[in-house]
């Protein structure tokens, strides 16, 4: 049975609030969002594609990296983008700040999010929509630090220009409410100094970062970067699921990618090939799950594993699918005695010991919508879900809990989360095919905290959160007499993952880290630089094939990755075009 902590029954006030909220949502929807769709004339359903077509570049995945990459390439070449999902435009679950979480709890086959559960037992999400993860995410926008850029061997000036190119369209300065400001000041009191004000830069100390949400609460995504595209040289196909990359091998010393097979929304098969030309290429940008999965489905991966799935081996590459990491995230839920603004991540505490502190607050689901009892979400309603043993966390039991909560007064849900994310991380795992269907999730294992240093960083992060909560600046948002121990006990009871909880889950910080681990969705790896692709993002051992997305990362950049994923799309687009022009001049 599900127990709920405190709360008062249905009140008239609640109903009035619902009506107001509903009216407000309707107003926003009708008056502020009709003009959102940029009306790209190059965006089509995949079924309009001929059975066979030819391009200079074929980009697989119109996600966070794929959109800026394709927009850039179209300046000087004919580009095809194949995206398995639909358009983000006109879907309020994506465009409205107030509906954060709606898309990731939508489990329908047409959802812009595809749920996966890692073998570790942590519920996670991957994008299935034009714009990719930038359509689902919490919007926090923050660059990578100079050390990261240097280690990656990137050209610093082009990196800077590429970030600016992205920021021009998608990044905004957030409006800070009381709760986020209290976390910011509490971080400074806790010694996460200096205070660096509002900045996109990754610098030690406390800062306010950027956001994809504009002043009206409208989300801007990587799909908006297609505004930069040359409409006469780009075609973007939606609901185009790539099943296989095709290679030419006859008479060549190494395999050369030359085409793809994809299916449209009706299930019909199409082929797209590269035009003749030494510089034409296929570029995988299908994300940390999609890119290694598609390489394997195309015959590039560990030979024994491919053979076990009856896949013809094009190149035995044992490193495909290796180095999968997901930065562990642990959060502490703090109920508040006073009202709290609704905000996703705005503040970041960048500590010297490799733990990043961020926070989310308020009831962020569109008022009046049914409560979605889901895992690992930034909702106080999740904080309010009480003891349900992991095995009993069935959808029915969660729905029941949600129903009980819907009868409570809104005040019960005042509060927020302060979370910490472990940098890197150092722990990693692997990805394997489950089936030969590209629509199915592969199996992924992240091995959270298998490296003890990740655990140390988590514990230090939780200790910092304790200091923030006990700071003078934060005191008004905490019930008097509610100790940190009580908050940990409360948080440990929320159904945030499928892991068993040990009896010492809330009395040992180590155990708290392990048992209440969640994802902050910054998973990466699978086609890492130096292991699967070279420093130019070319797949080693194969011609005319690159990977440009989060699967290439050795570690997650900055506090949060999306700024750098978009930057990399632009950066590599510029690099690839420069190579193309240099080649032409030599001819
Ligand atoms: C809920 C959530 C919250 C997050 N919060 C933040 C945040 O606040 N700040 C931040 O910086 N980062 C955040 N992130 C992380 C960030 O959004 C991701 O790291 C980033 O979007 C990954 O980009 P990508 O280009 O590697 O992959 P994606 O953006 O996932 O792009 C891959 C694309 O390829 C497509 N695809 C895959 N397979 C195929 C196929 N076979 N055929 C055709 N198309 C295919 C997919 O549909 C997808 O559109 C969050 C992520 C999530 C999910
Ligand atoms: C929005 O998400 C909810 C579930 O979270 C789903 O029921 C609804 O159909 C979605 N709406 C759209 C337009 O996708
Ligand atoms: C927290 O939980 C532990 C273990 O279940 C218990 O011993 C302790 O009394 C609780 N403390 C508080 C303050 O709730
Ligand atoms: C917590 O308790 C479990 C047994 O229930 C034990 O194996 C583990 O070592 C303990 N963890 C810590 C960090 O003390």
PDB file of C-alpha atoms in Angstrom, residues 38-42 63-77 79 81 89 130 141 143 159-172 220-236 563 566-567 569-571 573-574 577:
ATOM      1  CA  UNK A  38       9.530  27.933 -38.896  1.00  0.00           C
ATOM      2  CA  UNK A  39       7.760  26.345 -41.860  1.00  0.00           C
ATOM      3  CA  UNK A  40      10.847  24.713 -43.328  1.00  0.00           C
ATOM      4  CA  UNK A  41      10.049  23.811 -46.936  1.00  0.00           C
ATOM      5  CA  UNK A  42      12.672  21.051 -46.880  1.00  0.00           C
ATOM      6  CA  UNK A  63      19.292  15.161 -33.372  1.00  0.00           C
ATOM      7  CA  UNK A  64      21.255  17.576 -31.207  1.00  0.00           C
ATOM      8  CA  UNK A  65      24.432  17.143 -33.283  1.00  0.00           C
ATOM      9  CA  UNK A  66      22.830  16.128 -36.597  1.00  0.00           C
ATOM     10  CA  UNK A  67      20.813  19.340 -37.135  1.00  0.00           C
ATOM     11  CA  UNK A  68      23.671  21.855 -36.779  1.00  0.00           C
ATOM     12  CA  UNK A  69      25.943  19.544 -38.797  1.00  0.00           C
ATOM     13  CA  UNK A  70      23.496  19.180 -41.693  1.00  0.00           C
ATOM     14  CA  UNK A  71      22.579  22.888 -41.711  1.00  0.00           C
ATOM     15  CA  UNK A  72      26.276  23.750 -42.048  1.00  0.00           C
ATOM     16  CA  UNK A  73      27.048  21.177 -44.765  1.00  0.00           C
ATOM     17  CA  UNK A  74      24.110  22.361 -46.902  1.00  0.00           C
ATOM     18  CA  UNK A  75      25.909  25.663 -47.567  1.00  0.00           C
ATOM     19  CA  UNK A  76      28.123  23.906 -50.087  1.00  0.00           C
ATOM     20  CA  UNK A  77      26.759  20.429 -50.745  1.00  0.00           C
ATOM     21  CA  UNK A  79      22.515  16.974 -47.862  1.00  0.00           C
ATOM     22  CA  UNK A  81      18.963  14.054 -43.133  1.00  0.00           C
ATOM     23  CA  UNK A  89       6.925  21.924 -33.885  1.00  0.00           C
ATOM     24  CA  UNK A 130      13.837  16.029 -34.985  1.00  0.00           C
ATOM     25  CA  UNK A 141      22.944  25.348 -21.439  1.00  0.00           C
ATOM     26  CA  UNK A 143      29.825  25.123 -22.402  1.00  0.00           C
ATOM     27  CA  UNK A 159      35.072  26.037 -30.919  1.00  0.00           C
ATOM     28  CA  UNK A 160      34.293  29.544 -29.661  1.00  0.00           C
ATOM     29  CA  UNK A 161      32.765  30.626 -32.966  1.00  0.00           C
ATOM     30  CA  UNK A 162      30.709  27.441 -33.111  1.00  0.00           C
ATOM     31  CA  UNK A 163      29.321  27.932 -29.588  1.00  0.00           C
ATOM     32  CA  UNK A 164      28.350  31.499 -30.540  1.00  0.00           C
ATOM     33  CA  UNK A 165      26.673  30.303 -33.734  1.00  0.00           C
ATOM     34  CA  UNK A 166      24.539  27.953 -31.606  1.00  0.00           C
ATOM     35  CA  UNK A 167      23.828  30.496 -28.849  1.00  0.00           C
ATOM     36  CA  UNK A 168      22.584  33.087 -31.328  1.00  0.00           C
ATOM     37  CA  UNK A 169      19.521  30.880 -31.870  1.00  0.00           C
ATOM     38  CA  UNK A 170      18.898  28.609 -28.869  1.00  0.00           C
ATOM     39  CA  UNK A 171      20.413  29.970 -25.631  1.00  0.00           C
ATOM     40  CA  UNK A 172      18.792  32.429 -23.194  1.00  0.00           C
ATOM     41  CA  UNK A 220      14.263  26.336 -28.632  1.00  0.00           C
ATOM     42  CA  UNK A 221      15.926  23.184 -29.917  1.00  0.00           C
ATOM     43  CA  UNK A 222      18.618  21.946 -32.257  1.00  0.00           C
ATOM     44  CA  UNK A 223      15.885  21.769 -34.928  1.00  0.00           C
ATOM     45  CA  UNK A 224      15.819  25.594 -34.812  1.00  0.00           C
ATOM     46  CA  UNK A 225      19.432  25.530 -36.043  1.00  0.00           C
ATOM     47  CA  UNK A 226      18.085  24.309 -39.394  1.00  0.00           C
ATOM     48  CA  UNK A 227      17.212  27.996 -39.896  1.00  0.00           C
ATOM     49  CA  UNK A 228      20.842  28.294 -40.970  1.00  0.00           C
ATOM     50  CA  UNK A 229      20.383  25.642 -43.680  1.00  0.00           C
ATOM     51  CA  UNK A 230      20.443  26.356 -47.394  1.00  0.00           C
ATOM     52  CA  UNK A 231      16.877  25.311 -48.300  1.00  0.00           C
ATOM     53  CA  UNK A 232      17.797  24.495 -51.887  1.00  0.00           C
ATOM     54  CA  UNK A 233      20.461  21.955 -50.898  1.00  0.00           C
ATOM     55  CA  UNK A 234      18.978  20.126 -47.913  1.00  0.00           C
ATOM     56  CA  UNK A 235      16.215  17.568 -47.516  1.00  0.00           C
ATOM     57  CA  UNK A 236      15.112  16.436 -44.059  1.00  0.00           C
ATOM     58  CA  UNK A 563      25.930  22.967 -25.687  1.00  0.00           C
ATOM     59  CA  UNK A 566      25.487  21.233 -30.782  1.00  0.00           C
ATOM     60  CA  UNK A 567      28.844  23.012 -30.973  1.00  0.00           C
ATOM     61  CA  UNK A 569      27.852  19.485 -35.010  1.00  0.00           C
ATOM     62  CA  UNK A 570      28.636  22.997 -36.233  1.00  0.00           C
ATOM     63  CA  UNK A 571      32.392  22.591 -35.676  1.00  0.00           C
ATOM     64  CA  UNK A 573      30.378  20.780 -40.407  1.00  0.00           C
ATOM     65  CA  UNK A 574      32.806  23.674 -40.883  1.00  0.00           C
ATOM     66  CA  UNK A 577      33.373  21.755 -45.734  1.00  0.00           C
TER      67      UNK A 577
END
